[in-house]
Coordinates of C-alpha atoms and ligand atoms in Angstrom, one line a residue:
X490 CA 5.8 -12.3 9.3
X491 CA 6.0 -13.7 12.9
X492 CA 7.8 -11.7 15.5
X493 CA 10.2 -12.8 18.3
X494 CA 11.1 -10.8 21.4
X495 CA 13.2 -12.0 24.3
X496 CA 14.4 -10.3 27.5
X497 CA 16.7 -11.3 30.4
X498 CA 17.6 -8.7 33.1
X499 CA 16.3 -7.5 36.4
X500 CA 13.0 -6.0 35.3
X501 CA 9.7 -7.7 35.0
X502 CA 9.9 -9.4 31.6
X503 CA 6.3 -9.7 30.5
X504 CA 5.5 -5.9 30.0
X505 CA 8.8 -5.5 28.0
X506 CA 7.9 -8.5 25.8
X507 CA 4.4 -7.2 25.2
X508 CA 5.7 -3.7 24.3
X509 CA 8.2 -5.3 22.0
X510 CA 5.6 -7.5 20.3
X511 CA 3.5 -4.4 19.8
X512 CA 6.3 -2.8 17.9
X513 CA 6.5 -5.9 15.7
X514 CA 2.7 -6.0 15.0
X515 CA 3.3 -4.5 11.6
X516 CA 5.0 -7.7 10.5
X517 CA 1.6 -9.4 10.4
X518 CA 0.3 -12.1 12.8
X519 CA -2.8 -14.0 13.9
X520 CA -2.0 -15.1 17.5
X521 CA 0.6 -14.4 20.2
X522 CA 2.1 -15.8 23.3
X523 CA 4.7 -15.4 26.1
X524 CA 6.8 -17.7 28.3
X525 CA 8.2 -16.0 31.4
X526 CA 10.2 -17.5 34.2
X527 CA 11.1 -16.3 37.6
X528 CA 14.6 -17.5 38.7
X529 CA 14.7 -21.3 38.7
X530 CA 11.0 -21.7 38.5
X531 CA 9.4 -23.3 35.4
X532 CA 8.2 -20.8 32.8
X533 CA 4.6 -19.7 32.8
X534 CA 3.1 -19.8 29.3
X535 CA 0.2 -17.7 28.2
X536 CA -1.2 -17.6 24.6
X537 CA -4.1 -16.0 22.8
X538 CA -5.6 -16.1 19.4
X539 CA -6.1 -12.9 17.5
X540 CA -4.7 -9.4 18.2
X541 CA -2.2 -8.7 20.9
X542 CA -4.8 -7.0 22.9
X543 CA -6.2 -10.4 23.8
X544 CA -2.9 -11.5 25.3
X545 CA -2.6 -8.2 27.1
X546 CA -6.1 -8.7 28.6
X547 CA -5.2 -12.2 29.7
X548 CA -2.1 -11.1 31.5
X549 CA -3.2 -7.7 32.8
X550 CA -0.8 -6.0 30.5
X551 CA 2.0 -8.4 31.6
X552 CA 1.6 -7.5 35.3
X553 CA 0.1 -10.9 36.1
X554 CA 3.1 -12.9 34.9
X555 CA 6.1 -12.7 37.2
X556 CA 9.7 -13.2 36.2
X557 CA 12.7 -11.5 34.8
X558 CA 13.5 -13.7 31.8
X559 CA 11.2 -14.5 29.0
X560 CA 10.4 -15.0 25.3
X561 CA 7.4 -13.7 23.3
X562 CA 6.0 -14.4 19.9
X563 CA 3.5 -13.2 17.3
X564 CA 2.6 -16.0 14.9
X565 CA 1.6 -15.8 11.3
X566 CA 0.3 -19.2 10.6
X567 CA 2.2 -21.5 8.2
X568 CA 1.6 -25.0 9.6
X569 CA -1.7 -25.4 11.3
X570 CA -4.6 -22.9 11.6
X571 CA -4.3 -19.7 13.7
X572 CA -5.3 -21.0 17.2
X573 CA -4.3 -20.8 20.8
X574 CA -2.9 -24.4 20.6
X575 CA -0.7 -23.6 17.6
X576 CA 0.4 -20.3 18.9
X577 CA 4.0 -20.1 20.3
X578 CA 5.8 -20.6 22.7
X579 CA 5.8 -24.3 22.4
X580 CA 7.2 -26.6 25.1
X581 CA 7.8 -30.1 26.2
X582 CA 5.3 -31.6 28.6
X583 CA 7.6 -30.9 31.6
X584 CA 8.4 -27.4 30.2
X585 CA 12.0 -28.3 30.4
X586 CA 12.6 -26.8 27.0
X587 CA 10.4 -23.9 25.7
X588 CA 10.9 -22.1 22.4
X589 CA 9.6 -19.8 19.8
X590 CA 10.4 -19.9 16.1
X591 CA 10.1 -17.8 12.9
X592 CA 10.4 -19.4 9.5
X593 CA 9.6 -22.8 8.1
X594 CA 11.1 -26.2 8.9
X595 CA 10.8 -28.0 5.6
X596 CA 11.5 -31.5 6.8
X597 CA 9.3 -31.3 9.9
X598 CA 7.2 -34.3 8.9
X599 CA 10.2 -36.5 8.7
X600 CA 11.6 -35.2 12.0
X601 CA 8.2 -35.6 13.7
X602 CA 7.9 -39.2 12.7
X603 CA 11.4 -39.9 14.0
X604 CA 10.6 -38.3 17.3
X605 CA 7.3 -40.2 17.6
X606 CA 9.4 -43.4 17.3
X607 CA 11.5 -42.1 20.1
X608 CA 8.4 -41.8 22.3
X609 CA 7.5 -38.1 21.7
X610 CA 3.9 -37.0 21.2
X611 CA 2.6 -33.8 19.6
X612 CA -0.2 -31.6 20.7
X613 CA -0.1 -29.0 17.8
X614 CA 0.2 -29.0 14.0
X615 CA 3.2 -26.8 14.0
X616 CA 6.7 -27.3 12.7
X617 CA 7.9 -25.3 15.8
X618 CA 6.7 -28.0 18.3
X619 CA 8.9 -30.4 16.3
X620 CA 11.9 -28.1 16.6
X621 CA 11.3 -27.8 20.4
X622 CA 11.1 -31.5 20.8
X623 CA 14.1 -32.2 18.6
X624 CA 16.2 -29.8 20.7
X625 CA 14.8 -31.5 23.8
X626 CA 15.8 -34.9 22.5
X627 CA 19.4 -33.8 22.1
X628 CA 19.3 -31.9 25.4
X629 CA 18.2 -35.0 27.3
X630 CA 20.5 -37.4 25.6
X631 CA 23.7 -35.5 25.3
X632 CA 24.3 -34.0 28.7
X633 CA 21.8 -31.1 28.9
X634 CA 24.0 -28.6 27.1
X635 CA 21.8 -25.9 25.3
X636 CA 24.4 -24.9 22.7
X637 CA 25.2 -28.5 21.9
X638 CA 21.6 -29.5 21.6
X639 CA 20.8 -26.5 19.3
X640 CA 23.8 -27.2 17.1
X641 CA 22.8 -30.8 16.8
X642 CA 19.2 -29.8 15.9
X643 CA 20.5 -27.3 13.4
X644 CA 22.4 -30.0 11.5
X645 CA 19.1 -32.0 11.2
X646 CA 16.7 -29.1 10.4
X647 CA 16.2 -28.1 6.8
X648 CA 14.6 -24.7 6.2
X649 CA 14.7 -21.2 7.7
X650 CA 14.5 -20.2 11.3
X651 CA 15.1 -17.8 14.0
X652 CA 14.8 -19.7 17.3
X653 CA 14.8 -18.5 20.9
X654 CA 14.7 -21.1 23.6
X655 CA 14.8 -21.3 27.4
X656 CA 16.1 -24.4 29.2
X657 CA 15.0 -25.5 32.7
X658 CA 18.5 -25.9 34.1
X659 CA 19.7 -22.5 32.8
X660 CA 17.7 -19.8 34.6
X661 CA 17.9 -16.2 33.4
X662 CA 19.3 -17.4 30.1
X663 CA 17.9 -17.4 26.6
X664 CA 19.5 -19.3 23.7
X665 CA 19.0 -18.3 20.1
X666 CA 19.9 -19.7 16.7
X667 CA 19.5 -18.4 13.2
X668 CA 19.3 -19.5 9.6
X669 CA 17.9 -17.1 6.9
X670 CA 15.5 -15.4 9.2
X671 CA 16.0 -11.9 10.7
X672 CA 17.2 -11.7 14.3
X673 CA 19.1 -9.1 16.2
X674 CA 20.4 -9.1 19.8
X675 CA 20.3 -6.0 21.9
X676 CA 22.9 -5.1 24.5
X677 CA 21.8 -3.2 27.5
X678 CA 23.4 -2.5 30.9
X679 CA 22.7 -5.6 33.0
X680 CA 20.1 -6.8 30.5
X681 CA 20.0 -8.3 27.0
X682 CA 17.3 -8.5 24.4
X683 CA 16.5 -10.5 21.2
X684 CA 14.1 -9.4 18.5
X685 CA 13.1 -9.9 14.9
X686 CA 13.5 -6.3 14.1
X687 CA 14.9 -3.0 15.4
X688 CA 11.7 -1.2 16.5
X689 CA 11.2 -3.7 19.3
X690 CA 14.6 -2.8 20.8
X691 CA 14.8 1.0 20.3
X692 CA 13.1 2.0 23.6
X693 CA 15.7 0.0 25.5
X694 CA 19.0 0.1 23.5
X695 CA 20.6 1.1 20.3
X696 CA 23.6 -1.2 20.7
X697 CA 22.9 -4.4 18.7
X698 CA 24.6 -7.4 17.3
X699 CA 23.5 -9.1 14.0
X700 CA 23.7 -12.8 14.4
X701 CA 24.8 -14.7 11.2
X702 CA 23.5 -17.8 9.5
X703 CA 24.2 -21.0 11.3
X704 CA 25.2 -19.2 14.4
X705 CA 23.9 -19.3 18.0
X706 CA 24.1 -17.2 21.0
X707 CA 23.6 -17.4 24.8
X708 CA 22.0 -14.4 26.4
X709 CA 22.4 -13.7 30.1
X710 CA 21.8 -10.5 32.0
X711 CA 23.9 -7.9 30.1
X712 CA 26.1 -10.6 28.5
X713 CA 25.9 -12.2 25.0
X714 CA 28.2 -15.0 23.9
X715 CA 28.2 -16.1 20.2
X716 CA 29.0 -19.6 18.8
X717 CA 29.4 -21.0 15.4
X718 CA 27.9 -24.3 14.4
X719 CA 31.0 -26.1 15.7
X720 CA 30.2 -24.6 19.1
X721 CA 33.3 -22.5 19.1
X722 CA 33.0 -19.0 20.7
X723 CA 33.1 -16.3 18.0
X724 CA 33.4 -12.5 18.2
X725 CA 30.8 -10.1 16.8
X726 CA 30.9 -6.4 16.2
X727 CA 28.6 -4.2 18.3
X728 CA 26.7 -1.9 16.0
X729 CA 24.9 1.3 16.9
X730 CA 21.5 1.8 15.4
X731 CA 21.2 5.4 14.1
X732 CA 17.5 5.5 13.6
X733 CA 15.5 8.0 15.5
X734 CA 13.1 6.2 17.8
X735 CA 10.3 8.6 16.6
X736 CA 10.8 7.3 13.1
X737 CA 9.1 4.1 14.2
X738 CA 6.2 6.0 15.8
X739 CA 3.0 7.4 14.2
X740 CA 3.9 11.0 15.1
X741 CA 0.3 12.3 15.1
X742 CA -0.9 10.6 12.0
X743 CA -3.8 8.2 12.3
X744 CA -2.0 5.5 10.4
X745 CA 1.6 4.6 9.7
X746 CA 0.7 4.4 6.0
X747 CA -0.3 8.1 5.8
X748 CA 2.7 9.1 7.8
X749 CA 4.9 7.2 5.4
X750 CA 3.1 8.7 2.3
X751 CA 4.0 12.1 3.7
X752 CA 7.6 11.1 4.4
X753 CA 8.1 10.5 0.7
X754 CA 9.6 13.9 -0.2
X755 CA 12.1 13.3 2.6
X756 CA 12.9 9.7 1.6
X757 CA 13.5 10.7 -2.0
X758 CA 15.6 13.7 -1.1
X759 CA 17.8 11.7 1.3
X760 CA 18.2 8.9 -1.2
X761 CA 19.3 11.3 -3.9
X762 CA 21.5 13.4 -1.7
X763 CA 23.4 10.4 -0.3
X764 CA 24.9 9.7 -3.7
X765 CA 25.3 13.2 -5.1
X766 CA 28.8 14.6 -4.7
X767 CA 29.5 18.0 -6.3
X768 CA 26.4 17.7 -8.5
X769 CA 27.5 14.3 -9.9
X770 CA 26.3 10.8 -9.0
X771 CA 28.9 8.9 -7.1
X772 CA 28.3 5.2 -6.6
X773 CA 31.5 4.4 -4.8
X774 CA 29.7 3.6 -1.6
X775 CA 28.0 0.8 -3.5
X776 CA 31.4 -0.2 -4.9
X777 CA 30.5 0.6 -8.5
X778 CA 33.1 2.4 -10.6
X779 CA 32.9 3.3 -14.3
X780 CA 34.9 0.2 -15.4
X781 CA 32.6 -2.2 -13.6
X782 CA 29.6 -0.4 -15.1
X783 CA 31.0 -0.5 -18.6
X784 CA 31.5 -4.2 -18.4
X785 CA 27.8 -4.8 -17.9
X786 CA 26.1 -6.2 -21.0
X787 CA 22.7 -7.3 -19.6
X788 CA 20.8 -6.6 -16.4
X789 CA 18.4 -8.9 -14.5
X790 CA 16.2 -7.1 -12.0
X791 CA 14.7 -9.6 -9.5
X792 CA 12.3 -8.8 -6.7
X793 CA 8.8 -9.5 -5.3
X794 CA 5.6 -7.4 -5.0
X795 CA 6.0 -3.6 -5.0
X796 CA 9.8 -4.0 -5.3
X797 CA 9.1 -5.9 -8.5
X798 CA 7.0 -3.0 -9.7
X799 CA 9.8 -0.6 -8.9
X800 CA 12.0 -3.0 -11.0
X801 CA 9.5 -2.9 -13.9
X802 CA 9.7 1.0 -13.9
X803 CA 13.5 0.8 -13.7
X804 CA 13.6 -1.4 -16.7
X805 CA 12.0 1.3 -18.8
X806 CA 14.4 4.0 -17.5
X807 CA 17.5 1.9 -17.8
X808 CA 16.7 0.7 -21.3
X809 CA 15.7 4.2 -22.4
X810 CA 18.7 6.0 -21.0
X811 CA 21.6 3.5 -20.9
X812 CA 20.4 1.2 -23.7
X813 CA 21.4 -1.9 -21.7
X814 CA 18.9 -4.8 -22.2
X815 CA 17.0 -5.4 -19.0
X816 CA 14.9 -8.3 -17.9
X817 CA 12.7 -8.0 -14.8
X818 CA 11.7 -11.1 -13.0
X819 CA 9.6 -12.2 -10.0
X820 CA 12.1 -13.7 -7.5
X821 CA 9.8 -16.7 -6.8
X822 CA 9.9 -17.6 -10.6
X823 CA 13.5 -16.7 -11.3
X824 CA 14.9 -19.0 -8.6
X825 CA 13.1 -22.1 -9.9
X826 CA 13.4 -21.6 -13.7
X827 CA 17.1 -22.5 -14.0
X828 CA 17.9 -19.1 -15.6
X829 CA 20.6 -18.8 -18.2
X830 CA 22.8 -15.9 -17.0
X831 CA 25.3 -14.7 -19.6
X832 CA 28.8 -13.9 -18.5
X833 CA 28.5 -10.1 -18.8
X834 CA 25.2 -10.1 -16.8
X835 CA 24.6 -8.1 -13.7
X836 CA 21.8 -9.0 -11.2
X837 CA 20.0 -6.3 -9.3
X838 CA 17.9 -7.5 -6.3
X839 CA 15.4 -4.9 -5.0
X840 CA 14.1 -5.4 -1.4
X841 CA 12.8 -3.1 1.3
X842 CA 13.4 -5.5 4.1
X843 CA 16.4 -7.2 2.7
X844 CA 15.0 -10.5 4.1
X845 CA 12.5 -11.6 1.5
X846 CA 13.0 -15.4 1.2
X847 CA 12.6 -15.6 -2.6
X848 CA 14.7 -12.5 -3.3
X849 CA 17.5 -13.9 -1.1
X850 CA 17.4 -17.2 -2.9
X851 CA 17.6 -15.4 -6.3
X852 CA 20.6 -13.4 -5.0
X853 CA 22.4 -16.6 -3.9
X854 CA 21.6 -18.4 -7.2
X855 CA 23.2 -15.5 -9.1
X856 CA 26.2 -15.5 -6.9
X857 CA 26.6 -19.3 -7.3
X858 CA 26.7 -18.6 -11.1
X859 CA 29.4 -16.0 -10.4
X860 CA 27.3 -13.2 -11.7
X861 CA 28.0 -9.9 -9.9
X862 CA 25.0 -8.7 -7.7
X863 CA 23.8 -5.4 -6.5
X864 CA 21.1 -5.1 -3.8
X865 CA 18.8 -2.1 -3.5
X866 CA 17.9 -2.4 0.1
X867 CA 16.3 -0.3 2.8
X868 CA 17.2 -2.1 6.0
X869 CA 20.8 -1.7 6.9
X870 CA 22.5 -5.0 7.9
X871 CA 19.8 -7.2 6.5
X872 CA 20.7 -10.5 5.0
X873 CA 20.4 -9.4 1.3
X874 CA 22.5 -6.3 2.1
X875 CA 25.2 -8.4 3.7
X876 CA 25.4 -11.1 1.0
X877 CA 25.2 -8.9 -2.1
X878 CA 28.5 -7.9 -3.8
X879 CA 27.3 -4.3 -4.0
X880 CA 24.7 -2.5 -2.0
X881 CA 22.7 0.7 -2.7
X882 CA 20.8 1.8 0.4
X883 CA 17.5 3.5 -0.1
X884 CA 17.2 6.0 2.8
X885 CA 13.4 5.7 3.4
X886 CA 13.9 5.0 7.1
X887 CA 11.9 2.4 9.0
X888 CA 8.7 1.5 7.1
X889 CA 6.1 0.1 9.4
X890 CA 2.8 0.0 7.4
X891 CA 2.6 -3.4 5.6
X892 CA 1.7 -1.7 2.3
X893 CA 4.9 0.0 1.1
X894 CA 4.9 3.6 0.0
X895 CA 8.1 5.5 0.9
X896 CA 10.4 2.5 0.4
X897 CA 8.8 1.9 -3.1
X898 CA 9.4 5.6 -3.9
X899 CA 13.0 5.4 -2.7
X900 CA 13.5 2.3 -4.9
X901 CA 12.2 4.2 -7.9
X902 CA 14.8 6.9 -7.2
X903 CA 17.5 4.4 -6.8
X904 CA 16.6 2.9 -10.1
X905 CA 16.7 6.4 -11.7
X906 CA 20.1 7.2 -10.2
X907 CA 21.6 4.0 -11.3
X908 CA 20.1 4.3 -14.8
X909 CA 21.5 7.9 -15.2
X910 CA 25.0 6.8 -14.0
X911 CA 25.0 3.7 -16.1
X912 CA 24.0 5.7 -19.2
X913 CA 26.7 8.2 -18.5
X914 CA 29.4 5.6 -18.0
X915 CA 28.3 3.9 -21.2
X916 CA 28.6 7.2 -23.1
X917 CA 24.9 7.5 -23.8
X918 CA 24.5 10.9 -22.1
X919 CA 26.3 14.1 -22.8
X920 CA 27.3 16.4 -19.9
X921 CA 24.3 18.7 -20.5
X922 CA 21.7 15.9 -20.5
X923 CA 23.4 14.3 -17.5
X924 CA 23.0 17.5 -15.5
X925 CA 19.4 18.0 -16.7
X926 CA 18.4 14.6 -15.5
X927 CA 20.0 15.1 -12.1
X928 CA 18.3 18.4 -11.7
X929 CA 14.9 16.8 -12.5
X930 CA 15.5 14.2 -9.8
X931 CA 16.4 16.9 -7.3
X932 CA 13.1 18.6 -8.0
X933 CA 11.0 15.5 -7.4
X934 CA 10.6 15.9 -3.6
X935 CA 8.9 19.3 -3.9
X936 CA 6.8 18.0 -6.7
X937 CA 5.7 15.0 -4.7
X938 CA 4.7 17.4 -1.9
X939 CA 2.7 19.4 -4.4
X940 CA 0.7 16.4 -5.5
X941 CA 0.0 15.6 -1.9
X942 CA -1.1 19.2 -1.2
X943 CA -3.2 19.6 -4.4
X944 CA -4.9 16.2 -4.7
X945 CA -5.3 14.8 -1.2
X946 CA -8.7 16.2 -0.4
X947 CA -10.2 15.4 -3.8
X948 CA -9.0 11.9 -3.6
X949 CA -10.4 11.5 -0.1
X950 CA -13.8 12.7 -1.4
X951 CA -13.6 10.4 -4.4
X952 CA -12.6 7.4 -2.4
X953 CA -15.5 7.8 0.0
X954 CA -17.9 7.7 -3.0
X955 CA -16.3 4.6 -4.7
X956 CA -15.4 2.6 -1.6
X957 CA -18.0 0.0 -2.6
X958 CA -16.5 -0.7 -6.0
X959 CA -16.3 -4.4 -6.7
X960 CA -13.7 -4.4 -9.5
X961 CA -11.2 -1.9 -10.5
X962 CA -8.8 -1.8 -13.5
X963 CA -5.6 0.2 -13.7
X964 CA -4.4 0.7 -17.3
X965 CA -1.4 2.4 -18.8
X966 CA 1.2 2.0 -21.5
X967 CA 5.0 1.9 -21.2
X968 CA 6.2 3.1 -17.8
X969 CA 2.7 4.1 -16.9
X970 CA 1.8 0.4 -17.0
X971 CA 4.4 -0.1 -14.3
X972 CA 2.8 2.6 -12.1
X973 CA -0.6 1.0 -12.7
X974 CA 0.7 -2.3 -11.3
X975 CA 1.7 -0.6 -8.1
X976 CA -1.6 1.4 -7.9
X977 CA -3.6 -1.8 -8.3
X978 CA -1.6 -3.7 -5.6
X979 CA -1.9 -0.7 -3.2
X980 CA -5.7 -0.7 -3.7
X981 CA -6.3 -4.4 -3.5
X982 CA -4.0 -5.2 -0.5
X983 CA -5.5 -2.7 1.9
X984 CA -9.1 -2.3 0.6
X985 CA -9.8 -6.0 -0.4
X986 CA -11.3 -4.8 -3.6
X987 CA -10.5 -6.9 -6.6
X988 CA -8.3 -4.9 -9.0
X989 CA -6.0 -5.6 -11.9
X990 CA -3.4 -3.7 -13.8
X991 CA -3.4 -4.1 -17.5
X992 CA -1.3 -2.9 -20.3
X993 CA -3.9 -0.7 -22.1
X994 CA -3.1 -2.1 -25.5
X995 CA -3.7 -5.6 -24.2
X996 CA -7.3 -5.0 -23.0
X997 CA -8.8 -5.9 -26.3
X998 CA -7.2 -9.3 -26.3
X999 CA -9.7 -10.7 -23.8
X1000 CA -10.1 -8.6 -20.6
X1001 CA -12.3 -5.9 -22.1
X1002 CA -15.2 -8.4 -21.8
X1003 CA -15.2 -7.7 -18.1
X1004 CA -15.9 -4.1 -18.6
X1005 CA -19.5 -3.2 -17.8
X1006 CA -21.6 -0.4 -16.4
X1007 CA -20.0 1.4 -13.5
X1008 CA -16.6 -0.5 -13.4
X1009 CA -13.9 1.8 -12.3
X1010 CA -11.0 2.2 -14.7
X1011 CA -8.0 4.2 -13.5
X1012 CA -5.8 5.3 -16.4
X1013 CA -2.3 6.6 -16.1
X1014 CA -1.2 8.7 -19.0
X1015 CA 2.0 10.7 -18.6
X1016 CA 3.8 9.8 -21.8
X1017 CA 3.4 12.3 -24.7
X1018 CA 3.9 9.8 -27.5
X1019 CA 1.4 7.4 -26.0
X1020 CA -1.2 9.9 -25.0
X1021 CA -3.5 9.6 -27.9
X1022 CA -3.3 5.8 -28.0
X1023 CA -4.3 5.8 -24.3
X1024 CA -7.2 8.1 -25.0
X1025 CA -8.4 5.6 -27.6
X1026 CA -8.2 2.7 -25.1
X1027 CA -10.0 4.8 -22.5
X1028 CA -12.8 5.7 -24.9
X1029 CA -13.2 2.0 -25.7
X1030 CA -13.8 1.1 -22.0
X1031 CA -15.9 4.2 -21.4
X1032 CA -18.4 3.4 -24.2
X1033 CA -18.8 0.0 -22.5
X1034 CA -19.9 1.7 -19.3
X1035 CA -16.6 2.2 -17.4
X1036 CA -16.3 5.1 -14.9
X1037 CA -13.0 6.7 -15.9
X1038 CA -10.3 8.2 -13.7
X1039 CA -7.2 9.7 -15.2
X1040 CA -3.8 10.5 -13.7
X1041 CA -2.0 12.8 -16.2
X1042 CA 0.3 15.8 -16.5
X1043 CA -0.8 19.2 -15.5
X1044 CA -1.8 21.0 -18.7
X1045 CA -3.5 17.9 -20.2
X1046 CA -6.8 19.5 -19.2
X1047 CA -8.5 18.3 -22.4
X1048 CA -8.5 14.8 -20.8
X1049 CA -11.7 16.0 -19.0
X1050 CA -13.6 15.6 -22.2
X1051 CA -13.1 11.9 -21.9
X1052 CA -12.9 11.1 -18.2
X1053 CA -15.2 11.4 -15.2
X1054 CA -12.5 12.4 -12.7
X1055 CA -9.0 13.7 -13.5
X1056 CA -5.9 14.0 -11.2
X1057 CA -2.9 16.1 -12.3
X1058 CA 0.8 15.8 -11.6
X1059 CA 3.5 18.4 -12.3
X1060 CA 5.8 18.3 -15.4
X1061 CA 9.0 16.3 -15.1
X1062 CA 11.2 14.1 -17.3
X1063 CA 9.0 11.5 -18.8
X1064 CA 11.0 8.6 -17.3
X1065 CA 10.6 10.0 -13.8
X1066 CA 6.8 10.4 -13.9
X1067 CA 6.2 7.2 -11.8
X1068 CA 7.5 9.0 -8.7
X1069 CA 4.6 11.5 -9.1
X1070 CA 1.9 9.4 -10.7
X1071 CA 2.0 6.8 -7.9
X1072 CA 1.2 9.4 -5.2
X1073 CA -2.6 9.8 -6.1
X1074 CA -2.8 6.0 -6.4
X1075 CA -1.4 5.4 -3.0
X1076 CA -3.8 8.0 -1.6
X1077 CA -6.7 6.3 -3.4
X1078 CA -5.8 2.9 -1.8
X1079 CA -5.4 4.5 1.6
X1080 CA -8.7 6.4 1.6
X1081 CA -10.7 3.6 0.2
X1082 CA -9.4 1.4 3.0
X1083 CA -10.2 4.1 5.6
X1084 CA -13.7 4.6 4.2
X1085 CA -14.3 0.9 4.5
X1086 CA -13.1 1.0 8.1
X1087 CA -10.3 -1.5 7.5
X1088 CA -7.1 -2.0 9.3
X1089 CA -4.9 0.1 6.9
X1090 CA -1.6 -0.7 8.5
X1091 CA -2.1 -4.4 9.1
X1092 CA -4.2 -5.8 6.3
X1093 CA -5.5 -9.3 6.7
X1094 CA -3.3 -12.2 5.7
X1095 CA -0.3 -10.0 5.0
X1096 CA 3.1 -9.7 6.5
X1097 CA 5.6 -6.9 6.2
X1098 CA 8.6 -9.1 5.7
X1099 CA 8.0 -12.3 3.8
X1100 CA 10.7 -14.6 5.1
X1101 CA 9.1 -17.8 3.9
X1102 CA 8.5 -19.0 0.3
Ligands
F6R167 C1 3.2 -4.3 -1.0 C2 4.5 -4.8 -0.4 C3 5.0 -6.0 -0.8 C4 6.6 -6.0 -0.8 C5 7.1 -7.4 -1.1 C6 8.6 -7.4 -1.2 O1 2.8 -3.1 -0.5 O2 5.0 -4.1 0.5 O3 4.5 -6.4 -2.1 O4 7.0 -5.1 -1.8 O5 6.7 -8.3 -0.1 O6 9.2 -7.0 0.0 P1 10.6 -6.5 0.2 O7 10.7 -5.2 -0.6 O8 10.9 -6.4 1.7 O9 11.5 -7.6 -0.4

């Protein structure tokens, strides 16, 4: 969701900014722009609607704009349609102050009206132009001091932001400020960078600073100074990014999504191995000891999108193994429903990015109520990771495709590991069963690989035949319903086909009226006890014309008497089947999208990191 890149150093800035924006393309955007200045000259601003290629063409890949200091932006429209006018950077008429912004300024109308009374006029519909003019107002009226004007503006702005500004009287300098929106600063030799995410910086530096909420920084060539809201200089720790730069490249795959699907065995193995010590699960890195676990009486899992689906699966596993009551909630609902959190509750927030606005708000609400929190997060140093009491890192590595695959799989595994350990600490598992469950988890990577090897080509063929489907249903019972939810989201978000996940037993209560000739119904049936009940539900839709696909355990070959197309996964513990059953569904979504010629990695209207409500 929106991307910011900034550079100040001795090199030509525009090509660096464009390369950085390219690395942030996965975040989702609909227009882009640059502001670059050479020495004391006023910045040159170039913007273009649509893909970055349009901006590259306009600037001859950046070669046509001269200067060694600049800021760039990819915009995902919130206020005002996607257009060149609304694209960032925004500036005052005299280009004295130029800025880019990620996030949402909630009181922008009120600020805009106040500024109009002070004589300002506005050319765009954006909240960002309001921020730029507000900063300009303080800059002009309080002694042209960038840090002072940003600090004053921050006390007036309500909402979330990552801001990067240039001021006319301060050549070769960039000023940034942050509130609840990701932003990192890169330290090079004789050059400094700012970006919304790590991949934009990796080609230039691995030395970064995380800027905190309500903090600001001044970037000069090779120098960064941090300030708190009281404008006092503060110290920050320089952190080395350990990612391999190649992890954020396609590495020969046509799309990031396929590369990430294939990285799942590795992501799962790394996530398991990170907490296994001498064959036992050790949660001490997350700060969870047996005493803390034993004190937990109820768990709330809160998340959005696929992370929520991983939470739904975790609910089944945790309740089954540890017998702790679990409630799973959508973060956007949880935060506004004034939840009653009992004293012995424990809140688990699941988030790949660690920056999702609603999940962050849910975390803060839980902390305000003095409920201990654990974050299952993929991005190290993200806001949710920094604010939660306990952190369990999934080791999926950088995920670039908008549709999550490997991070979701790593979240499932995190949920399994926590459930096993909670069950053990609560005395619900004996030593033998504990070991069996861990062994089953350790086998999952090779089993995921097997599903990829065995089923990929058949799914590719099937997807090309059914790419024109109009409606698809995913049905399942119990934990299979959780997998269906994820399968349905994968398909709809990248193929734009309407699809719904339904608890199979619920179909008869209304939705079955939608079933007619040729409607595709994907059934997930991995649970022995529910197998026959699932077959009955499948027969009910089949006799109303549905075309049936099944994902089931190898050995259940009799399913072919009922379905038109069957996909098989290897035998594992029943509560771990989601890790295997989701693989064919991810492949289905991927290949349908490819067959339709769509932009798999950057589906329309979507953003990788949803930092606004
Ligand atoms: C779907 C997808 C989203 C995210 C959701 C939460 O493929 O990726 O539904 O799962 O936006 O994002 P995080 O996990 O970053 O909080």
